[in-house]
Coordinates of C-alpha atoms in Angstrom, one line a residue:
Chain A
M21 CA 199.2 -4.5 140.2
S22 CA 200.7 -5.3 143.1
A23 CA 201.0 -0.8 144.1
E24 CA 197.6 -1.5 143.9
W25 CA 196.9 -4.4 146.2
L26 CA 199.6 -2.3 148.6
F27 CA 197.9 0.8 148.8
Y28 CA 193.9 -1.6 150.0
V29 CA 196.0 -3.0 152.4
F30 CA 197.8 0.1 153.4
S31 CA 194.6 1.9 153.5
V32 CA 192.1 -0.2 155.2
L33 CA 195.3 -0.4 158.5
S34 CA 195.8 3.4 158.2
V35 CA 191.3 3.2 158.4
L36 CA 191.6 0.6 160.8
G37 CA 194.2 2.1 162.8
A38 CA 192.4 5.4 163.3
S39 CA 189.1 3.9 164.5
G40 CA 191.1 1.6 167.2
L41 CA 192.2 5.0 168.4
V42 CA 188.7 6.2 169.0
L43 CA 187.3 3.2 170.4
F44 CA 190.1 1.3 172.9
R45 CA 189.5 2.3 176.3
H46 CA 192.8 3.0 177.4
P47 CA 195.3 5.6 176.2
M48 CA 198.4 2.9 175.3
S49 CA 196.1 0.9 173.5
G50 CA 195.2 4.1 171.4
A51 CA 198.4 5.1 170.7
M52 CA 199.7 2.2 169.6
S53 CA 197.0 1.6 166.5
L54 CA 197.5 5.6 165.9
I55 CA 201.3 3.8 165.4
V56 CA 199.8 1.6 163.3
T57 CA 198.2 4.7 160.9
M58 CA 201.3 6.6 160.8
I59 CA 203.4 3.3 159.4
S60 CA 200.9 2.9 157.2
L61 CA 200.6 6.3 155.7
A62 CA 204.1 6.1 155.5
G63 CA 203.1 3.5 152.8
L64 CA 200.6 5.6 151.0
Y65 CA 203.6 7.9 150.4
A66 CA 205.9 6.0 149.1
L67 CA 203.6 4.0 146.6
L68 CA 203.0 7.9 145.4
S69 CA 206.7 8.2 145.0
A70 CA 207.1 10.9 147.6
K71 CA 210.8 9.7 149.2
L72 CA 210.9 12.5 151.6
I73 CA 208.2 12.8 152.9
F74 CA 207.5 8.8 153.3
V75 CA 211.4 9.1 155.5
L76 CA 210.0 12.1 157.9
Q77 CA 206.5 10.0 157.9
L78 CA 208.3 7.2 159.8
I79 CA 211.0 9.1 161.8
V80 CA 209.8 12.1 163.0
Y81 CA 205.5 11.1 163.3
A82 CA 206.1 7.3 163.8
G83 CA 209.2 7.7 165.7
A84 CA 209.3 10.7 167.7
I85 CA 206.4 11.5 168.3
M86 CA 204.7 8.7 168.8
S87 CA 207.5 7.8 171.4
L88 CA 206.8 11.5 173.5
I89 CA 203.5 10.3 173.4
L90 CA 204.0 7.2 174.6
F91 CA 206.2 8.2 177.0
I92 CA 204.1 10.4 178.6
I93 CA 201.1 8.0 178.7
M94 CA 203.7 5.5 180.5
F95 CA 204.9 8.7 183.0
L96 CA 201.8 8.9 183.6
N97 CA 200.7 5.6 184.2
I98 CA 197.2 5.2 183.8
Q99 CA 195.0 2.1 185.4
T100 CA 192.0 1.0 184.0
I101 CA 190.6 2.9 187.4
D102 CA 191.9 6.0 186.5
L103 CA 189.5 6.2 183.4
P104 CA 186.4 8.4 183.7
E105 CA 183.2 5.5 182.8
E106 CA 181.4 6.6 179.8
K107 CA 178.2 5.6 179.7
G108 CA 176.2 5.5 176.5
R109 CA 179.7 6.4 174.5
F110 CA 177.8 3.7 171.3
Y111 CA 175.0 6.0 171.7
Y112 CA 177.3 9.2 170.8
L113 CA 179.0 6.7 168.1
V114 CA 176.1 5.8 166.6
G115 CA 175.1 9.7 166.5
G116 CA 178.3 10.7 165.0
I117 CA 178.4 7.9 162.3
I118 CA 174.6 9.2 161.4
L119 CA 175.5 13.0 161.4
I120 CA 179.3 12.0 159.2
S121 CA 176.9 9.7 156.7
P122 CA 175.6 12.4 154.4
I123 CA 179.2 14.0 154.1
A124 CA 181.2 10.7 153.7
S125 CA 178.5 9.6 150.9
F126 CA 179.5 13.1 149.0
L127 CA 182.7 12.7 149.5
I128 CA 182.6 8.9 147.8
K129 CA 180.0 10.7 145.4
V130 CA 182.8 13.3 144.3
V131 CA 186.2 10.6 144.7
K132 CA 183.5 8.5 142.4
S133 CA 183.2 11.7 139.7
L134 CA 187.1 11.2 139.3
P135 CA 188.4 10.4 136.0
G136 CA 190.4 6.4 136.4
S137 CA 194.0 7.1 135.2
E138 CA 197.3 4.1 135.7
A139 CA 199.3 4.8 138.1
T140 CA 202.5 5.4 136.8
I141 CA 206.3 5.8 138.4
V142 CA 206.8 9.9 138.4
G143 CA 209.7 10.8 136.5
S144 CA 213.7 10.1 138.6
G145 CA 214.7 12.7 141.4
F146 CA 210.4 13.5 141.7
G147 CA 210.2 13.8 146.4
G148 CA 213.5 13.7 147.3
V149 CA 215.5 15.7 149.5
K150 CA 216.8 17.9 146.7
E151 CA 213.2 18.1 144.6
V152 CA 211.5 18.9 147.7
G153 CA 214.2 21.4 149.0
L154 CA 214.5 23.5 145.3
V155 CA 210.5 23.6 146.1
L156 CA 210.3 24.7 149.2
F157 CA 212.7 27.3 149.4
Q158 CA 211.6 28.9 146.0
D159 CA 207.7 28.5 145.3
W160 CA 206.8 28.0 149.1
L161 CA 209.3 30.7 151.2
L162 CA 206.1 32.4 153.3
P163 CA 204.9 29.5 154.3
F164 CA 208.1 27.9 155.1
E165 CA 208.9 31.2 157.3
I166 CA 205.6 31.8 159.1
V167 CA 205.6 28.4 159.9
S168 CA 208.1 29.3 162.4
L169 CA 206.5 31.4 163.8
L170 CA 203.9 28.8 164.9
L171 CA 206.4 27.1 166.0
L172 CA 207.2 29.9 168.5
V173 CA 203.6 30.5 169.6
S174 CA 203.0 27.1 170.3
L175 CA 206.3 27.1 172.5
V176 CA 205.8 30.4 174.9
G177 CA 202.0 28.7 174.8
A178 CA 203.3 25.4 176.5
V179 CA 205.6 27.2 179.0
V180 CA 203.2 29.5 180.0
L181 CA 200.3 26.8 179.8
A182 CA 202.5 24.1 181.6
G183 CA 205.5 25.9 182.8
K184 CA 206.2 27.5 186.2
R185 CA 204.5 30.7 186.6
R186 CA 206.2 34.1 188.0
L187 CA 203.2 36.0 188.8
N188 CA 202.6 39.9 189.2
K189 CA 203.6 40.4 192.5
Chain B
M2 CA 209.5 49.8 148.8
H3 CA 205.3 49.6 149.0
D4 CA 206.2 46.5 149.7
F5 CA 207.6 47.1 152.5
L6 CA 205.6 49.4 153.3
S7 CA 202.9 47.5 153.3
F8 CA 204.0 45.0 155.3
L9 CA 205.4 47.0 157.7
P10 CA 203.1 47.1 160.5
F11 CA 203.2 43.2 160.5
L12 CA 206.7 43.3 160.8
I13 CA 206.4 45.9 163.9
I14 CA 204.1 43.7 165.3
G15 CA 205.7 40.6 165.0
A16 CA 209.1 42.6 166.5
G17 CA 207.1 43.7 169.2
A18 CA 206.0 40.2 170.1
I19 CA 210.3 39.1 169.9
L20 CA 210.8 41.5 172.0
L21 CA 208.2 40.7 174.5
M22 CA 209.2 37.8 174.5
L23 CA 212.8 38.0 175.1
L24 CA 211.7 40.3 178.0
S25 CA 209.4 38.1 179.9
A26 CA 213.0 35.9 180.8
F27 CA 214.2 39.2 183.1
E28 CA 213.1 38.9 186.7
K29 CA 212.8 42.8 187.2
I30 CA 209.7 43.9 183.8
Q31 CA 206.7 44.2 185.5
V32 CA 203.2 43.2 183.3
E33 CA 202.7 46.8 183.4
I34 CA 205.4 47.7 181.2
A35 CA 204.8 44.8 178.7
S36 CA 201.0 46.3 178.6
F37 CA 202.8 49.6 177.6
V38 CA 205.3 48.4 175.4
S39 CA 202.6 46.0 173.9
M40 CA 200.5 49.6 174.0
G41 CA 202.8 51.1 172.0
F42 CA 203.7 48.7 169.7
F43 CA 200.1 48.5 168.2
G44 CA 199.8 52.0 168.3
A45 CA 202.7 52.6 165.7
A46 CA 201.8 49.6 163.5
F47 CA 198.2 51.2 163.9
F48 CA 200.1 54.8 162.7
A49 CA 202.2 52.6 160.0
Q50 CA 199.1 51.3 158.4
L51 CA 197.2 54.0 158.5
L52 CA 200.0 56.2 156.7
V53 CA 201.1 53.7 154.5
G54 CA 197.5 53.2 152.9
C55 CA 197.3 51.2 150.7
G56 CA 196.6 52.2 146.8
P57 CA 194.9 49.3 144.2
E58 CA 195.1 46.0 144.5
A59 CA 199.3 45.1 144.9
S60 CA 201.4 41.7 145.4
L61 CA 203.0 41.7 147.8
F62 CA 207.1 41.0 147.5
A63 CA 206.0 39.3 144.3
K64 CA 208.8 37.8 143.4
V65 CA 209.8 35.9 146.9
F66 CA 206.5 35.2 148.1
N67 CA 205.2 34.1 144.5
G68 CA 202.4 36.4 144.7
M69 CA 201.0 35.0 148.2
L70 CA 200.2 38.3 149.5
V71 CA 198.2 40.6 148.5
S72 CA 197.4 44.0 150.4
S73 CA 194.1 46.1 149.3
N74 CA 192.5 48.5 150.6
F75 CA 190.2 45.9 152.3
T76 CA 193.4 44.8 154.2
M77 CA 194.3 47.9 155.0
V78 CA 190.5 48.8 156.9
A79 CA 190.6 45.2 158.1
G80 CA 194.9 45.6 159.9
L81 CA 193.3 48.6 160.5
I82 CA 191.0 47.2 162.5
I83 CA 192.4 44.0 163.8
L84 CA 195.7 47.0 165.5
G85 CA 193.3 49.0 167.2
C86 CA 191.5 46.0 168.5
G87 CA 195.2 44.7 170.0
F88 CA 195.7 48.3 171.2
F89 CA 192.3 48.4 173.0
T90 CA 192.9 45.2 174.8
A91 CA 195.9 46.1 175.7
V92 CA 194.9 49.1 177.0
S93 CA 191.7 46.8 178.8
S94 CA 194.3 44.2 180.1
H95 CA 196.0 46.5 182.2
S96 CA 193.3 47.1 184.2
Y97 CA 192.0 44.3 184.7
F98 CA 195.3 42.3 185.9
K99 CA 195.2 45.0 188.8
V100 CA 192.5 42.7 190.4
N101 CA 192.9 39.6 188.1
L102 CA 196.4 38.6 189.2
F103 CA 197.2 35.7 186.8
C104 CA 198.8 37.5 184.2
T105 CA 202.3 37.2 183.2
L106 CA 204.2 39.1 180.4
E107 CA 203.8 36.0 177.9
F108 CA 200.4 37.3 178.1
Y109 CA 201.2 40.4 175.9
C110 CA 203.9 38.3 173.7
I111 CA 200.8 36.1 172.7
M112 CA 198.6 38.5 172.4
M113 CA 200.9 39.9 169.0
F114 CA 201.2 36.8 168.0
A115 CA 197.5 36.5 167.0
A116 CA 197.9 39.8 165.8
C117 CA 200.2 39.1 163.6
G118 CA 198.1 35.5 162.5
M119 CA 195.6 37.4 161.9
L120 CA 196.7 40.6 159.2
L121 CA 198.6 37.2 157.9
L122 CA 195.8 35.6 157.5
T123 CA 193.1 39.2 156.0
M124 CA 196.5 39.9 153.2
A125 CA 196.5 35.9 152.0
Q126 CA 196.0 35.0 148.8
E127 CA 196.9 31.0 148.9
L128 CA 195.1 28.4 150.8
I129 CA 198.1 26.7 152.7
T130 CA 199.1 30.3 153.7
A131 CA 195.7 31.1 154.9
F132 CA 196.3 27.8 156.7
I133 CA 199.5 28.7 158.7
A134 CA 198.5 31.9 159.4
L135 CA 194.1 30.7 161.2
E136 CA 196.8 28.3 162.7
I137 CA 199.2 31.3 164.5
M138 CA 196.1 33.2 165.2
S139 CA 194.1 30.3 167.0
L140 CA 197.0 28.1 168.8
S141 CA 197.6 32.2 170.4
I142 CA 194.1 32.7 171.0
Y143 CA 193.5 29.1 172.5
I144 CA 196.3 29.7 175.0
L145 CA 194.4 33.7 175.8
V146 CA 191.5 31.0 176.9
G147 CA 193.1 29.0 179.1
Y148 CA 196.0 31.9 180.7
D149 CA 194.1 31.6 184.2
R150 CA 195.2 27.4 184.5
A151 CA 193.4 27.8 188.8
N152 CA 190.1 28.7 187.1
V153 CA 187.9 25.4 186.0
T154 CA 186.2 27.4 183.4
A155 CA 188.7 29.0 181.9
T156 CA 190.2 24.8 181.6
E157 CA 187.1 23.8 179.6
A158 CA 186.8 26.9 177.3
I159 CA 190.5 25.5 176.2
L160 CA 189.6 22.5 175.9
K161 CA 186.7 22.7 174.2
Y162 CA 187.9 25.0 171.1
L163 CA 191.1 23.3 171.4
I164 CA 189.4 20.4 170.2
L165 CA 186.4 22.0 167.7
G166 CA 189.1 24.3 166.6
A167 CA 191.4 20.9 165.8
F168 CA 188.6 19.9 163.7
A169 CA 187.8 23.1 161.9
G170 CA 191.4 23.1 161.1
A171 CA 191.5 19.0 159.4
F172 CA 188.4 20.6 157.7
F173 CA 189.7 23.3 156.5
T174 CA 193.4 20.6 154.7
M175 CA 190.8 18.8 153.6
G176 CA 188.7 21.2 151.8
T177 CA 192.3 22.8 150.4
A178 CA 193.5 18.9 149.8
L179 CA 190.6 18.9 147.3
I180 CA 190.9 21.9 145.9
Y181 CA 194.3 20.7 144.6
G182 CA 193.5 17.7 143.5
G183 CA 190.3 19.7 141.4
A184 CA 192.2 23.1 140.4
A185 CA 196.3 21.9 140.8
T186 CA 196.9 24.8 142.7
T187 CA 196.3 26.2 145.9
K188 CA 196.3 30.4 144.8
F189 CA 193.1 32.3 144.2
V190 CA 194.0 33.6 141.4
E191 CA 194.3 30.2 139.9
I192 CA 191.6 28.5 141.3
S193 CA 189.9 31.0 139.8
T194 CA 191.0 30.2 136.2
A195 CA 190.4 26.7 136.9
I196 CA 186.7 27.7 137.7
S197 CA 185.5 28.8 134.9
S198 CA 187.4 27.2 132.5
G199 CA 184.7 24.4 133.7
S200 CA 187.0 21.7 133.5
A201 CA 185.8 18.1 134.5
S202 CA 187.0 17.8 138.2
Q203 CA 184.3 20.7 139.3
P204 CA 183.1 18.1 141.5
L205 CA 186.6 18.3 143.5
L206 CA 186.6 22.1 143.7
L207 CA 183.1 21.8 144.6
A208 CA 183.5 19.5 147.7
G209 CA 187.4 21.5 148.9
V210 CA 185.4 24.7 148.1
F211 CA 182.7 23.1 150.6
F212 CA 184.9 22.2 153.9
V213 CA 187.0 25.5 153.8
F214 CA 183.1 27.5 153.7
V215 CA 182.8 24.5 156.9
A216 CA 185.8 25.9 158.6
L217 CA 185.6 29.4 158.0
L218 CA 182.2 29.6 159.2
F219 CA 183.0 27.7 162.4
K220 CA 185.5 30.6 163.6
A221 CA 182.9 32.4 162.6
A222 CA 180.6 30.8 164.3
A223 CA 177.6 30.7 161.9
F224 CA 174.6 28.7 162.6
P225 CA 175.2 24.9 162.6
F226 CA 179.0 25.4 164.2
H227 CA 177.9 28.3 166.8
A228 CA 177.7 25.8 170.0
W229 CA 181.2 26.5 171.3
V230 CA 181.1 30.3 170.9
I231 CA 179.5 31.0 174.4
D232 CA 181.0 28.7 176.5
V233 CA 184.4 29.9 175.3
Y234 CA 183.7 33.1 176.1
E235 CA 182.3 32.6 179.7
G236 CA 185.7 30.7 179.9
A237 CA 187.5 33.4 179.0
S238 CA 188.7 36.5 180.9
A239 CA 187.0 40.1 179.8
P240 CA 189.9 41.6 177.9
V241 CA 190.5 38.2 176.4
T242 CA 186.9 37.8 175.3
G243 CA 186.7 41.1 173.0
F244 CA 189.6 40.6 171.7
M245 CA 188.3 37.2 170.0
A246 CA 185.3 38.6 169.3
T247 CA 186.6 41.5 167.2
A248 CA 189.9 41.2 166.2
L249 CA 189.5 37.4 165.4
K250 CA 186.0 37.7 163.8
T251 CA 187.8 40.2 161.2
A252 CA 190.3 38.0 160.1
V253 CA 188.2 35.4 159.0
F254 CA 185.6 37.4 158.0
A255 CA 188.3 39.4 155.6
V256 CA 189.9 36.2 154.5
F257 CA 186.3 34.8 154.5
A258 CA 185.8 38.0 152.2
N259 CA 189.0 37.4 149.8
F260 CA 188.3 33.5 149.0
L261 CA 184.2 34.2 147.9
A262 CA 185.5 36.6 146.2
L263 CA 188.5 35.3 143.9
S264 CA 185.3 34.4 141.4
G265 CA 182.1 35.2 140.5
E266 CA 180.7 32.3 139.3
L267 CA 182.0 30.4 143.1
H268 CA 180.0 33.3 144.7
S269 CA 177.1 33.2 142.3
G270 CA 177.3 29.3 142.9
W271 CA 176.9 29.2 147.0
I272 CA 174.5 32.4 147.5
T273 CA 172.1 30.2 148.3
F274 CA 174.2 27.8 151.0
L275 CA 175.2 31.5 152.4
F276 CA 171.7 33.0 151.8
W277 CA 170.5 30.1 154.4
V278 CA 173.3 30.3 156.8
S279 CA 173.5 34.0 157.8
V280 CA 169.1 33.7 158.0
L281 CA 170.1 31.1 160.2
T282 CA 172.9 31.9 162.3
M283 CA 170.5 35.5 162.8
F284 CA 167.6 34.1 164.2
G285 CA 169.6 31.2 165.7
G286 CA 172.0 33.5 168.0
N287 CA 169.0 35.9 168.9
L288 CA 167.2 33.1 170.1
V289 CA 170.2 32.0 171.9
A290 CA 170.5 35.3 173.2
I291 CA 167.3 35.8 174.9
G292 CA 167.4 33.4 177.5
Q293 CA 170.8 34.1 179.0
S294 CA 171.6 35.6 182.2
S295 CA 175.0 35.9 182.2
L296 CA 176.0 39.2 180.4
K297 CA 178.8 37.6 178.4
R298 CA 177.2 34.3 177.2
M299 CA 174.7 37.6 176.0
L300 CA 177.3 39.4 174.2
A301 CA 178.8 35.7 172.8
A302 CA 175.0 35.3 171.4
S303 CA 175.1 38.6 169.8
G304 CA 178.7 38.3 167.9
I305 CA 176.5 35.3 166.5
V306 CA 174.1 37.6 165.3
H307 CA 176.3 40.2 163.9
S308 CA 178.1 37.0 162.1
G309 CA 174.5 36.1 160.5
Y310 CA 174.9 40.4 159.9
L311 CA 178.0 39.8 158.1
L312 CA 177.4 36.7 156.2
I313 CA 174.9 38.8 154.7
A314 CA 177.5 41.3 153.9
L315 CA 178.9 38.3 152.4
V316 CA 176.0 37.0 149.7
A317 CA 176.2 40.5 149.0
I318 CA 179.7 42.0 147.4
S319 CA 179.8 41.9 143.9
A320 CA 182.9 39.4 143.2
D321 CA 184.2 41.0 139.5
H322 CA 184.3 44.4 141.7
F323 CA 185.5 43.4 145.1
T324 CA 185.8 46.2 147.7
G325 CA 184.5 44.8 150.3
S326 CA 183.2 48.6 152.5
A327 CA 180.5 47.4 153.8
I328 CA 182.2 44.3 155.7
G329 CA 184.7 46.4 156.4
Y330 CA 183.2 49.3 157.6
Y331 CA 180.8 46.9 159.9
L332 CA 183.4 45.0 161.2
A333 CA 185.0 48.8 162.6
A334 CA 181.4 49.7 163.7
Y335 CA 181.0 46.1 165.5
A336 CA 184.9 46.0 166.9
V337 CA 184.0 49.4 168.9
S338 CA 181.4 48.9 170.4
T339 CA 182.2 45.3 171.4
L340 CA 185.1 46.0 172.6
G341 CA 184.0 49.6 174.3
I342 CA 181.8 46.8 177.0
F343 CA 184.8 44.5 177.0
A344 CA 186.7 47.2 178.3
A345 CA 183.9 48.5 180.4
L346 CA 183.5 44.9 182.1
S347 CA 187.7 45.2 182.8
Y348 CA 187.1 47.0 185.3
L349 CA 183.4 47.1 186.3
G350 CA 183.9 43.2 186.9
G351 CA 185.5 42.9 189.6
E352 CA 187.8 40.3 191.3
G353 CA 187.6 37.2 189.8
E354 CA 184.6 38.5 187.5
K355 CA 182.2 38.3 190.1
R356 CA 179.8 40.6 188.8
A357 CA 179.0 38.3 185.5
T358 CA 175.2 38.6 185.3
F359 CA 172.7 41.5 184.0
D360 CA 171.7 41.1 188.1
D361 CA 174.5 42.1 189.2
F362 CA 174.0 45.7 187.3
K363 CA 171.5 46.6 188.0
G364 CA 171.5 50.0 189.4
L365 CA 174.8 50.9 187.4
A366 CA 173.9 54.3 186.6
K367 CA 173.4 55.9 189.8
V368 CA 176.7 54.4 191.2
R369 CA 178.7 55.2 187.9
P370 CA 176.4 57.1 185.4
Y371 CA 179.2 58.0 183.4
S372 CA 180.2 54.1 183.1
A373 CA 176.5 53.2 182.5
A374 CA 176.1 56.0 179.9
A375 CA 179.1 54.5 177.5
I376 CA 178.0 50.8 177.9
T377 CA 174.4 52.1 176.9
V378 CA 176.1 54.0 174.1
F379 CA 177.8 50.8 173.0
L380 CA 174.5 48.9 173.7
L381 CA 172.5 51.1 171.0
S382 CA 175.4 51.4 168.5
M383 CA 175.1 47.1 168.5
A384 CA 171.4 47.2 168.3
G385 CA 171.9 49.7 165.3
I386 CA 170.4 52.8 166.4
P387 CA 171.4 56.4 164.7
P388 CA 173.1 58.6 165.1
T389 CA 176.2 55.6 166.3
A390 CA 178.5 54.0 164.0
G391 CA 176.4 50.6 164.3
F392 CA 173.8 52.1 162.3
M393 CA 175.8 53.6 159.8
G394 CA 177.2 50.0 158.9
K395 CA 173.7 48.1 159.5
F396 CA 172.7 50.6 156.7
Y397 CA 174.9 49.8 154.4
I398 CA 175.5 46.3 154.8
I399 CA 171.0 46.7 154.3
T400 CA 172.1 49.1 150.9
S401 CA 174.4 46.7 149.8
A402 CA 172.0 43.5 149.6
I403 CA 169.0 45.5 148.5
S404 CA 171.3 46.8 145.0
A405 CA 172.6 42.8 145.0
G406 CA 169.0 41.8 144.7
Q407 CA 168.2 40.5 147.8
T408 CA 165.8 42.1 150.0
A409 CA 164.4 39.6 151.9
L410 CA 167.6 39.5 153.3
A411 CA 166.9 43.2 154.1
V412 CA 164.2 42.3 155.6
L413 CA 165.3 39.8 157.8
L414 CA 168.5 41.8 159.3
V415 CA 165.7 44.6 160.4
V416 CA 163.4 41.7 161.8
S417 CA 166.6 40.5 163.6
S418 CA 167.8 44.1 165.1
A419 CA 164.5 44.5 166.3
F420 CA 164.2 41.6 168.5
S421 CA 167.5 41.8 169.8
M422 CA 166.5 45.0 170.9
W423 CA 165.1 42.6 173.6
Y424 CA 167.9 42.2 175.3
Y425 CA 170.6 45.0 174.7
L426 CA 167.1 46.9 176.7
R427 CA 167.6 44.6 179.0
L428 CA 170.7 46.0 180.1
I429 CA 170.1 49.5 180.1
I430 CA 166.4 49.2 181.8
N431 CA 168.1 47.1 184.6
M432 CA 171.1 49.6 185.1
Y433 CA 169.0 52.8 184.9
F434 CA 165.4 51.4 186.5
H435 CA 166.4 49.8 189.6
E436 CA 168.1 51.1 192.9
A437 CA 171.8 50.2 193.1
E438 CA 172.9 47.1 195.4
D439 CA 176.6 47.5 194.6
S440 CA 179.0 50.0 195.4
F441 CA 180.7 49.1 192.4
E442 CA 184.2 50.1 193.4
S443 CA 187.2 50.2 190.9
I444 CA 190.2 49.0 192.2
G445 CA 191.7 48.6 189.1
S446 CA 193.9 51.4 187.5
P447 CA 191.8 53.9 185.4
L448 CA 193.2 53.1 181.8
A449 CA 190.9 50.5 180.8
G450 CA 187.7 53.9 182.0
A451 CA 189.7 56.3 179.5
G452 CA 189.8 53.4 177.0
T453 CA 186.4 53.2 177.3
L454 CA 185.9 56.8 177.2
A455 CA 187.9 57.1 173.7
L456 CA 186.3 54.3 172.7
V457 CA 182.7 55.9 172.9
V458 CA 184.0 58.7 171.1
C459 CA 184.9 56.4 168.1
V460 CA 181.5 55.8 168.2
F461 CA 180.2 58.5 167.0
A462 CA 183.4 59.1 164.8
I463 CA 182.9 56.3 162.7
G464 CA 179.0 56.0 162.2
L465 CA 179.5 60.2 162.0
Y466 CA 182.8 60.1 159.3
P467 CA 180.4 59.0 156.6
I468 CA 178.2 61.7 156.8
V469 CA 180.6 64.1 157.4
L470 CA 182.2 63.0 154.1

């Protein structure tokens, strides 16, 4: 029972955080509400017995990545005057909601079609480091390996787009 | 052994990309050398792919990779097109970057990484692998689009493309999650069994497939999601635009066809949806193309139209005996003519691509008759005039649509081709029936010109190949 309540609390918090990210004008407030979303997502993972993902979510996303984002925002020192004037952003918002609402109602219908089931605690060890590692390196070796290519591309790309250039002489 | 050989082109390209990445740390190596290196690797991989051939459908390294990669004749053809596109893009970049000086060695490295992602995408038979491959490809393309940091249009293009691409990626992941919820697997083979078993989780599968379609249609620039393509193509430099328009489209349509062909029920359930998407894509693209005055924007819009034709081919595939021959052939035909035009633009565009509109190419035939003739051949191929490759490609799509019972689509394709003559002929008329106001000097290297010539030969070779056969 308490698990169900926790689920509702975390879901509402994560949606609120996400909408705050979109609605706040100042990037710092946006980043702060993103942290709320990240932490409540970690709570949802914990409810699903995904221990490793829960820890990674807290350490990597809510911890490392968010502090990097905050660091960059502080580094840029954005004041309210620097922000662009967004006229009619609420009209865009309303338009977006109207555009998205059919998809949302479709998704709600899909979710409603699911048969209800009781939440149970899955077997011991599920979602732990060892179990995730075994699955990752036995069944999911190829995706794991090609992610390294993806990281390499983003690394080189960051250097190219932001770094100093040695141009064709 | 067969597994390794089928995987060899990917390994060659990957090794080349990493080699170039390391080389770019050295002060002495010039950009020209990098372009030759990448040409060499693309050529080697192309011939490896060609020599290995491919027999029937076979899962690559089934034990280690768990059946996530599958090679077949279709993936081989798609791989050949992608590698060929990479080669010719390296050729035209060599000339382009003689005049436009913003290139570094990493350009070629990232282009080869993009080709890696595309090759993986064509072979992927599992949604998470497909997603990662899609992201490798897209991320590299974003970087290539925004390579010219001093150019405001390029910066706008990369921002638009990045945000919209992230949107499409999110849809893909959501679709994957829903499919996993419905079928408890992300492998194509097992999804097909889950669909045919008709379990209670059909709504989840339906929603999942819909979202995956949305992501793929976005990448293929089909109708409701086509708006980004015109600005992005305009902002990117000419060789990159050519690479995007051809190789990226090939990879996306390959994975789209593989996904659709996973089960006959999936395919037949979505025929009506794809029917309307393809009709709207064709005519929407035509309407956009007619109004353009910039050549690159016109080519972007005509790329949308060609996506519509390819969607017709997707409607007409038979999922039970999937060969994808019509799609593969059309992709090859479209790739050579589009690459050809962009290769020509690479050396005719001049510094900072100053010649960009229809008017800028007035009287090209008087000053540079061979270049004008080559562009004419490419345009006629895109419009579908015999004996070019484009005609045979359209012919195959029409016959496969009719044999699949989609006569209405075949008729609409012909009507749309007739419309598209308007903007293709407009450029030809500008080139031939006006006096030259420009001297069309090209200070770049002659490589792009040679590449254009080779592509003209390819247009006829691919067009005549089925007849000779």
